[in-house]
Structures are given as structure tokens and as C-alpha cells.
XYZ file of C-alpha atoms in Angstrom:
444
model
C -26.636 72.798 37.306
C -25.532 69.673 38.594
C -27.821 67.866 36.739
C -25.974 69.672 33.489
C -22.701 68.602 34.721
C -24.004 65.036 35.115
C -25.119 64.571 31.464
C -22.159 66.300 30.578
C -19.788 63.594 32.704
C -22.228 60.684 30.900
C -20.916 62.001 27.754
C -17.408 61.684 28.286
C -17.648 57.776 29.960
C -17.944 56.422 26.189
C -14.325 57.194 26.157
C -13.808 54.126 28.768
C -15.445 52.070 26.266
C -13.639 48.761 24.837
C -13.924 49.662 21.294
C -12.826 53.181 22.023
C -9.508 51.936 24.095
C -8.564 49.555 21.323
C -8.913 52.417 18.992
C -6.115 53.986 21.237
C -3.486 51.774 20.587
C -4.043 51.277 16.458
C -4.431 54.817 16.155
C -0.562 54.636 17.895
C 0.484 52.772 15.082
C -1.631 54.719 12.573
C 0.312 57.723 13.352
C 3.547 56.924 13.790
C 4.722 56.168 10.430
C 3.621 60.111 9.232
C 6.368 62.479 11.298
C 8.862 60.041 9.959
C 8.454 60.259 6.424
C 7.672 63.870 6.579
C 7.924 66.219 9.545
C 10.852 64.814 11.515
C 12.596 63.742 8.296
C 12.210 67.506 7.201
C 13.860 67.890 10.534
C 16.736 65.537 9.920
C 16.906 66.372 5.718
C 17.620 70.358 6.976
C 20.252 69.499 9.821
C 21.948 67.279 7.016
C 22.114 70.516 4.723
C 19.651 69.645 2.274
C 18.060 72.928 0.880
C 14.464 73.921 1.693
C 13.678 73.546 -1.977
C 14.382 69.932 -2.269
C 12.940 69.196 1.464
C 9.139 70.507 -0.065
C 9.524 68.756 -3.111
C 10.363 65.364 -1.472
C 6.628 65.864 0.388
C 5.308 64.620 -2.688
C 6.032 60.936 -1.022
C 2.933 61.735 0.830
C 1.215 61.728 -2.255
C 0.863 58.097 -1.612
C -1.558 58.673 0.849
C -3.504 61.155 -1.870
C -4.121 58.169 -4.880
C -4.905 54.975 -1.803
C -8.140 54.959 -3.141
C -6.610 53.086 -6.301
C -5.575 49.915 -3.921
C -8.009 50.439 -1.389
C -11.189 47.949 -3.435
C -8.589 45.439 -2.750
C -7.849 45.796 0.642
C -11.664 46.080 1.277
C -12.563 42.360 -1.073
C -8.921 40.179 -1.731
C -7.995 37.878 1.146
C -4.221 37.779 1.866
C -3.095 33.927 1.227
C -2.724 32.357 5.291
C -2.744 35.794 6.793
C -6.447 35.776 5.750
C -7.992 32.280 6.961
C -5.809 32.932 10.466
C -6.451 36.639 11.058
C -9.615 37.914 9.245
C -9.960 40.380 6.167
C -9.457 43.481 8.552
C -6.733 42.555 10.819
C -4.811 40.478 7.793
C -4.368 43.781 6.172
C -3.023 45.666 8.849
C -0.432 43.029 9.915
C 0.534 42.983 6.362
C 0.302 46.678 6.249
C 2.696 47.073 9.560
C 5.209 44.979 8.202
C 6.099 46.685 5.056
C 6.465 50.123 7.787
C 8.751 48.111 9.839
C 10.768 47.215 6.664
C 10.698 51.039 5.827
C 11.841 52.132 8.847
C 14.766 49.592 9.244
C 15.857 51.103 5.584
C 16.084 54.340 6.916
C 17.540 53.285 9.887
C 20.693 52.458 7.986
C 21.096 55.081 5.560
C 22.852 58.744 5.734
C 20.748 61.075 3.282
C 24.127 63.362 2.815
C 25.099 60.380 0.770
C 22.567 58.568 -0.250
C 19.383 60.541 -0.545
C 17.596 59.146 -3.286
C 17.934 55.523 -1.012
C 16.590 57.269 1.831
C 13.322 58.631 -0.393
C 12.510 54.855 -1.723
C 12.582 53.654 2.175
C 10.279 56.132 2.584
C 7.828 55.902 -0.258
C 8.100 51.853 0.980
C 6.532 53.406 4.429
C 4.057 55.528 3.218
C 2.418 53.038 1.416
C 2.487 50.462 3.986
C 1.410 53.222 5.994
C -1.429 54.162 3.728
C -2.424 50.422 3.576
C -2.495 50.633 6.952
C -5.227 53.258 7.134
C -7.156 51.939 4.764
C -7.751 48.438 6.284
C -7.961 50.568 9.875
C -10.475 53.109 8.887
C -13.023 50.174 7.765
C -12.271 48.527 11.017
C -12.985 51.353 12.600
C -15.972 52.231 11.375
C -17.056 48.198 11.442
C -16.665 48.529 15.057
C -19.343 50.634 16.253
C -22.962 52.488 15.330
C -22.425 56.138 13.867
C -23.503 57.535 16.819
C -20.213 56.254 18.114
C -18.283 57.214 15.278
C -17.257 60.759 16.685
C -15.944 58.485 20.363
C -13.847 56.409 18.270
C -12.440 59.385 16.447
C -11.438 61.169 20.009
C -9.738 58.111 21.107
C -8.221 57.465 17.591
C -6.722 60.585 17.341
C -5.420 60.298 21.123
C -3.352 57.450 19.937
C -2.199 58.975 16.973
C -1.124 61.942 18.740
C 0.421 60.081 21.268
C 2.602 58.281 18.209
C 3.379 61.823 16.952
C 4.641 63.011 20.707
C 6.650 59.425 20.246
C 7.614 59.932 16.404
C 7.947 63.531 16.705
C 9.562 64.553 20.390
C 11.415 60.911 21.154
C 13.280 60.942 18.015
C 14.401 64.108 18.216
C 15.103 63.370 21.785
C 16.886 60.446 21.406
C 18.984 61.870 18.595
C 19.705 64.728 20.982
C 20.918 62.384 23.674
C 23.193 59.634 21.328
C 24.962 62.828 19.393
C 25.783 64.765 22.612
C 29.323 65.589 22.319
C 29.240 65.323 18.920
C 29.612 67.688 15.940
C 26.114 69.589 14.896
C 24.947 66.810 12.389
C 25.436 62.998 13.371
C 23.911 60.197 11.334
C 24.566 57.575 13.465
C 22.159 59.362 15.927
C 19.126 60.132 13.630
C 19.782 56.049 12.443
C 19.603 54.990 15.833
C 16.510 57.161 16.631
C 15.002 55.850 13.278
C 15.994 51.735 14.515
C 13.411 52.514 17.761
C 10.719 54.007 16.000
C 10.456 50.752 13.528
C 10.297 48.845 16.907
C 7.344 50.856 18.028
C 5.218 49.308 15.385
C 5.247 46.528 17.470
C 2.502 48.237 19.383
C 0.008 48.157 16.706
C 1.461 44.838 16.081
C 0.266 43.135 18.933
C -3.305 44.625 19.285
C -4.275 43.680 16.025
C -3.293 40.639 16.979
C -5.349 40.806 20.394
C -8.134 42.446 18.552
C -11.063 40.468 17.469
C -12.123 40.718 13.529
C -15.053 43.377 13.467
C -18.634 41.270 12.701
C -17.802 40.747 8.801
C -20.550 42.310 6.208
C -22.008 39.657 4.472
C -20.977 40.890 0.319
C -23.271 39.374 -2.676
C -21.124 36.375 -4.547
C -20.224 37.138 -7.549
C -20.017 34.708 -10.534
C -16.944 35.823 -12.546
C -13.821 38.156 -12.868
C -15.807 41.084 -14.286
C -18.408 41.164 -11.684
C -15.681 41.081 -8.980
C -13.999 43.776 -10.724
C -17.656 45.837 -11.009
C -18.422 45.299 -7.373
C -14.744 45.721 -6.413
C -14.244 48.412 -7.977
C -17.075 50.621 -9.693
C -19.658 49.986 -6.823
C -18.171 51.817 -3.966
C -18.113 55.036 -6.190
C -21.634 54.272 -7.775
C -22.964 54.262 -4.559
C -21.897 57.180 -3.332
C -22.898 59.336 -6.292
C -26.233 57.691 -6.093
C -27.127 58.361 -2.524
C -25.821 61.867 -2.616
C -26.582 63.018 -6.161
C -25.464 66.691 -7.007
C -24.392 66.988 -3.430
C -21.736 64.633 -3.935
C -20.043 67.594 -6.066
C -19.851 69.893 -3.046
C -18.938 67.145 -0.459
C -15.785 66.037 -2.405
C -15.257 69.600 -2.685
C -15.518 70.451 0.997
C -13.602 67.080 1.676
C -10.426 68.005 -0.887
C -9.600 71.159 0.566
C -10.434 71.520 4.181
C -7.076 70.932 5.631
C -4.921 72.830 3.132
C -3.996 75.590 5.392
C -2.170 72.862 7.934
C -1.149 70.787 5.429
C 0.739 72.971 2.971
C 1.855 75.031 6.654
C 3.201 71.868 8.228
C 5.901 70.606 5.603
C 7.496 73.919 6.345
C 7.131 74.298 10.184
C 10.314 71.864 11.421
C 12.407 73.718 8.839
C 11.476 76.944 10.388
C 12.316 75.801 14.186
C 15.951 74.687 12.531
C 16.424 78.835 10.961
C 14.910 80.136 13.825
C 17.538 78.720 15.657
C 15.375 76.225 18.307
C 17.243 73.078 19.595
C 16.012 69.777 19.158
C 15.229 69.690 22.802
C 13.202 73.035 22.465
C 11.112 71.545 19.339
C 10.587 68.453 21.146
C 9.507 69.656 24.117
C 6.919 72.337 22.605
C 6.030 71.452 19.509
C 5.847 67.316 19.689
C 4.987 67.161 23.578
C 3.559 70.098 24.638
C 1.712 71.022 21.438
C 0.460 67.264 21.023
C -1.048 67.250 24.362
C -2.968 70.551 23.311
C -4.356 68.590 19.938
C -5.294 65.818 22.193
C -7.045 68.088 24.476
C -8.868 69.442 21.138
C -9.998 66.178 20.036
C -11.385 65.136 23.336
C -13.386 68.762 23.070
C -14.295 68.437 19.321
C -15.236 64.950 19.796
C -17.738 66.009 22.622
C -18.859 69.818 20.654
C -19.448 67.562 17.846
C -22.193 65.037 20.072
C -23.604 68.250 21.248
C -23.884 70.575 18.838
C -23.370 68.477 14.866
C -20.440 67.614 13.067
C -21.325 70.970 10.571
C -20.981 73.508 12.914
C -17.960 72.178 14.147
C -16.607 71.762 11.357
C -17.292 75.490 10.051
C -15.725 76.375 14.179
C -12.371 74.210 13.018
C -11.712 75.816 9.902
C -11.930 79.189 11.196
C -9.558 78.433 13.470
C -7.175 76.278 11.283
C -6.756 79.636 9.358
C -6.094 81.877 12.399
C -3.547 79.677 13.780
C -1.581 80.281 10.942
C -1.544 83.806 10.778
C 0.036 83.758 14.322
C 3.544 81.486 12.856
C 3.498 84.706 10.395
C 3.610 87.068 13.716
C 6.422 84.129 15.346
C 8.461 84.689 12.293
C 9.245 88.635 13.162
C 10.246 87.307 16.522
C 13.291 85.610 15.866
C 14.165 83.027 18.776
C 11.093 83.398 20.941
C 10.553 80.452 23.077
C 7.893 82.303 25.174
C 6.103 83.036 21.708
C 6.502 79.772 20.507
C 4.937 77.820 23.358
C 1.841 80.092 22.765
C 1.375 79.496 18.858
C 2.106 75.927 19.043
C -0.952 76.056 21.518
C -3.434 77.832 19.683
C -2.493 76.012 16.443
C -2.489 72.108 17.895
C -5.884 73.072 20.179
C -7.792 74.218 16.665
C -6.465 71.408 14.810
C -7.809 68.529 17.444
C -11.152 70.057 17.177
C -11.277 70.694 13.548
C -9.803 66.790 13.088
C -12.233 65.047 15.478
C -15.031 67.193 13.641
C -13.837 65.756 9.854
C -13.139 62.305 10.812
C -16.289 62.190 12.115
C -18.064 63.665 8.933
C -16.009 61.352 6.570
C -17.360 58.275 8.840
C -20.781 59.309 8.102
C -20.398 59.613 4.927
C -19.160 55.743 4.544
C -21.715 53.064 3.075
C -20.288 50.260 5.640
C -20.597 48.088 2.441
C -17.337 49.807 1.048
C -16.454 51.097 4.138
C -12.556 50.718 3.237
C -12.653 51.948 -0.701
C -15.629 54.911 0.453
C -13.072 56.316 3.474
C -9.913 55.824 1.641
C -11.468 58.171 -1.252
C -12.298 60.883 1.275
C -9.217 60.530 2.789
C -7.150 60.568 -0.161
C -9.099 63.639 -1.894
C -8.114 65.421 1.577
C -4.594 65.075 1.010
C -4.378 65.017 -3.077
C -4.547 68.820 -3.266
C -3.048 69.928 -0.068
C -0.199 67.513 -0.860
C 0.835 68.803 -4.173
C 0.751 72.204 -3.230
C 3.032 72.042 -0.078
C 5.672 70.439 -2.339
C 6.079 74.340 -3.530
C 6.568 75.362 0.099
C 10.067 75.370 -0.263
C 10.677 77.557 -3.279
C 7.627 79.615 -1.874
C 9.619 80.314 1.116
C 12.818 80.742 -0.172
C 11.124 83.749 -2.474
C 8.849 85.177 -0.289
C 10.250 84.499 3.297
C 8.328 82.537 6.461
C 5.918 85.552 7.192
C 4.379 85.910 3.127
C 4.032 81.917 3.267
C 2.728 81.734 6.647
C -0.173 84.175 5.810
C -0.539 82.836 2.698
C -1.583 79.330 3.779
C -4.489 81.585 6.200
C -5.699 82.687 2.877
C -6.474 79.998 1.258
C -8.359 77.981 3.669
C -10.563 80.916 3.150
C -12.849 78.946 0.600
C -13.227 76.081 2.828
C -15.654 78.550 5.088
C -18.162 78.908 1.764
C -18.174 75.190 1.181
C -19.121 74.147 4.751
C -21.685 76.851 4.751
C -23.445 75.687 1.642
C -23.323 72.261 3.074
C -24.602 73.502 5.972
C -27.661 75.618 3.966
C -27.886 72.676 1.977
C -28.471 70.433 5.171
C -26.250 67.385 3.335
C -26.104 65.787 6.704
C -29.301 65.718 6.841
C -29.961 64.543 3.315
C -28.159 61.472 4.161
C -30.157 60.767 7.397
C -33.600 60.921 5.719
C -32.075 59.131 2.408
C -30.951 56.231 4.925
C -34.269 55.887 6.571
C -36.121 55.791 3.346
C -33.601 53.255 2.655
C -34.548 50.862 5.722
């Protein structure tokens, strides 16, 4: 028994790991551009008395996040003129990518979207793709940074930070837009601006460790002898390699990969917009949903990261999905309930807990997935492809809801993460995982 317990403890120390507390603070920064450009502006955008209808459709600025892939070859090959020969390839990106949020979030610090909404929409799109920049140059830096074995460590700790930022980007602006409006009327711009003003401030977090960090060991990349062989190994490469290692499989992996989170995606865009009809306070949403319910994602991550070391990143997966969908069904049950505060502290658990798990588990499969060659272009396809579908369909939310109701929609998102159960299970019969091990030995 004890000697169970020990191996188990052993397991958990890689968290203490350098690599794995640097991957702390950039997943901070990583995460919290997100809330603010979609969940807490939903939050804000409703309170302001913009419908539900336009709120969904403006989630198409996430989109950004869905096409990366088409700037990511860049990011991975073009140096940055000074930023470059001072920082590194990796870490020139992200300081380049950082800045543009910062310049975002000062934007929306000074606009009212009662009066000037379409301003308030370009400020964001000018954050999500810094944001998406961002993630591009991080995810190869991640990955750059340690073995595969590693991978689903760095993940945990990754996803720690970047809940963290959501707690901070989620709970603290609501908090501090609670605390500058008090004794106000029920909508004050002034306090979401001000709220808005310390969240571009926070990027300074991600600022300073990439500057602290050291460039991960750079892959050496074949020279090329003219523009159209740059462009070819730019470019067509990254893609050509993946469809060579994988083959056929590479059908049902992009598959699997563009619709595994649709049931939380197309369910979150909707979720702040509920609190505000059911009545909750910004103090009640920040306190349960971005505190409480961010701790219990956290807690999820730390136990997918370690299910996935112990038992494969498959079966995990196929564990997260199940409950992704369950989750959901239980906002349908919140939604008869009215203002339940009891109820709501018990949803928000179940749904955060499965989504920790079920993200540790997918981060970890997209890492494997990665040639390290491309690793930027490679992740930012998987990553985009995760969001592409999901993305465009939550823009419909709003009209969904305003038809149907919160229970029909609620439900409905359970429902369609239904297919994402077949996929993982003819991966899983299909042993791609595998396939990729063996094809990589063979390889060496």
C-alpha cells in the first residue's frame, strides 16, 4: 500500500519541475485574453442591453482562433526584425504577440458598447488575434521544452495558469466592476472600463517571463535556396508531413480533433448570459462560476494530467467526453430552478471538474501528435480545427435560445457531443496512438 502511494506521490513531483512552473505563468497570459473577448464581455454586452441574438453572433471573433493555422508557418520560420536577434524565434513572437493584447485591451478599456459597439468588436478581434499569435508561438515552446513523456506535466501546469487567468479575467473583473459601480445605477461603463484597464496590465505577467525565460534549444531547419522553397517548407511541409505519417488515419484524427469540445464550446457563449436572466449578481457569478468553478477545473487537470500517465491519453479522453456531455444536461435541470445558488455551486462543479480532465487529456493528445519540426504550424492546425466548428455553431446560440429556451439548448449541446464517443472509440480500436509510436521508431 504504501509502496502504491509512494509511486503515486513520485508522479505528482514533476509538477515542481522548472519547465512545468514556467509553464504556469505563460499559460496566465495564455488565458487571460479569452473571458475578455468572449465570456465576460457576454457578461458586460447583456448588462449593457444588447440582445442575446447579437451577443452569439459577435462569438464569431473567436473564429480567429479557428483559421491561426493560416499565420501560424510564419510564426514557426520568419524572424521578427530586432525582436528576433535579441529574444529568439519563440519568445520574439510572444512579446510581439502580448503587445498587440495589451493594445486590445486598452481599446476596450475606453469604449462604452451602448454607443459604440462595432468599436468595441474591432478592439476585440485586435485581441484575439494577438491572442491567437500568442498560442501559436507558446504551444511550440511548449512542446520544444520537454520529451513527450512530459508533455501531459506541462499541460497540468499550463492549464493551472490559464485557469488561474480565467479566475483573474473571469471573477476579478466582475469583481472589480462590482466594487467601482457600487452605488451606482444597474449598468456603469466607467466600471467595466476600469475593470478592462487592469486586465491589459495583467499581461505584464506573461510579459516578464518570456522575458526571464530562456529560448527552448532551437531545431536546426534545412536552408533553403529561394522564395519558393521557403514557401514549400513554410508552408506545404507541415501538412505533408502529417498526412504522410498518419495516412488514412489522419481522416479520423482531424475528425476526432474538430469536434471534441463542441458540447462546452457552443454551451459556454451562452452560460454568463444565463447567470444575468437567472437573476445571479456579479458577486454570485464570480464567486462560483470564475473562483470556485476554476479551482474545480484546476483540480481536474491536475487529475487528468496524472489518469492520463497512468492509464493513456485514449481512455481519458473517451472518460472526458462522456462527461463533457453530462455536465451539460445538468445546466438544462439548473434552468427549471430559477435562482438556485445551492444548485448552481453543484453544476458549476461537476461541469469545470469534467472539463480539466477532458482538457489535460486533449492537450496532451494534440502534443503527440506534433512533428517538433512544425511544432507551431502542426499544433496551431489541431487547435484551430477544435474551435472552427464549435465556433461557428455557438454563434447560433443566441437565436437558438431565444426560440427554444435555456433547457432545449442546454440538452441540445449534450447531444451532439454524442459523436465524439464513436470517433475516440475507433481511434481507440484503431490503436492511432500506437500507430504513431511504432511509425516513430521505424523512423529512428
Amino acid at each position: 500500500m504504501l509502496k502504491a502511494i509512494g509511486s503515486w506521490l513520485k508522479d505528482f513531483r514533476v509538477y515542481l519541475e522548472w519547465p512545468c512552473l514556467r509553464m504556469l505563468f505563460l499559460g496566465f497570459s495564455a488565458g487571460l485574453p479569452l473571458l475578455l473577448i468572449l465570456g465576460t464581455l457576454s457578461f458586460w454586452l447583456r448588462e449593457a442591453g444588447i440582445d442575446r441574438s447579437t451577443i452569439g453572433y459577435l462569438t464569431w471573433v473567436g473564429l480567429i482562433y479557428a483559421v491561426k493555422w493560416m499565420w501560424a508557418p510564419l510564426v514557426d520560420r520568419l524572424p521578427i526584425p530586432l525582436l528576433t536577434k535579441f529574444f529568439g524565434r519563440r519568445r520574439s513572437w510572444l512579446l510581439f504577440a502580448q503587445l498587440l493584447i495589451i493594445l486590445g485591451l486598452l481599446g476596450m478599456a475606453s469604449i462604452d458598447p451602448q454607443a459604440q459597439l462595432t468599436s468595441i468588436v474591432w478592439c476585440a478581434l485586435l485581441v484575439a488575434f494577438g491572442s491567437a499569435t500568442q498560442d501559436i508561438a507558446l504551444d511550440a515552446f511548449r512542446i520544444e521544452s520537454a520529451d513527450s513523456d512530459h508533455q501531459a506535466a506541462l499541460a497540468a501546469t499550463y492549464q493551472t495558469g490559464y485557469r488561474l487567468a480565467l479566475i483573474w479575467s473571469g471573477a476579478g473583473v466582475l469583481w472589480l466592476a462590482a466594487r467601482v459601480e457600487a452605488g451606482a445605477g444597474s449598468y456603469d461603463a466607467s466600471a467595466w472600463q476600469f475593470a478592462y484597464l487592469c486586465m491589459a496590465l495583467s499581461i505584464g505577467v506573461g510579459v516578464i517571463t518570456t522575458l526571464l525565460s530562456k529560448e527552448p534549444l532551437r531545431v536546426q531547419l534545412p536552408q533553403v535556396r529561394d522564395a519558393k522553397a521557403w514557401l514549400y517548407q513554410t508552408v506545404v511541409e507541415p501538412f505533408a508531413d502529417f498526412i504522410q505519417r498518419y495516412g488514412w488515419h489522419a481522416i479520423l484524427i482531424l475528425s476526432l480533433i474538430a469536434i471534441y469540445r463542441i458540447s462546452d464550446v457552443v454551451m459556454g457563449i451562452m452560460a454568463n448570459p444565463f447567470y444575468v436572466d437567472m437573476g445571479y449578481t456579479k458577486d454570485e457569478v464570480a464567486a462560483v462560476s470564475k473562483v470556485f468553478g476554476v479551482v474545480m477545473t484546476l483540480v481536474g487537470a491536475f487529475v487528468g494530467g496524472v489518469l492520463t500517465l497512468r492509464f493513456g491519453v485514449m481512455r481519458i479522453l473517451f472518460l472526458g467526453a462522456i462527461l463533457s456531455a453530462v455536465s451539460n444536461l445538468l445546466f438544462a435541470w439548473l434552468a427549471t430552478q430559477g435562482h438556485d445558488l445551492h444548485g448552481l455551486v453543484w453544476v458549476i462543479s461537476a461541469d469545470n471538474l469534467s472539463s480539466g480532465i477532458a482538457s489535460a487529456a486533449f492537450i496532451a493528445f494534440l502534443s503527440s501528435l506534433t512533428n517538433i519540426q512544425y511544432s507551431a504550424t502542426q499544433y496551431a492546425l489541431f487547435s484551430s480545427m477544435m474551435l472552427l466548428l464549435p465556433k461557428w455553431l455557438a454563434g447560433f446560440s443566441g437565436v437558438f435560445v431565444d426560440h427554444f429556451g435555456y433547457q432545449a439548448f442546454f440538452v441540445s449541446t449534450a447531444i451532439i457531443g454524442a459523436p465524439v464517443l464513436i470517433l475516440i472509440w475507433l481511434a481507440m480500436y484503431l490503436k492511432v496512438v500506437e500507430f504513431k509510436k511504432h511509425d516513430s521508431q521505424l523512423a529512428k
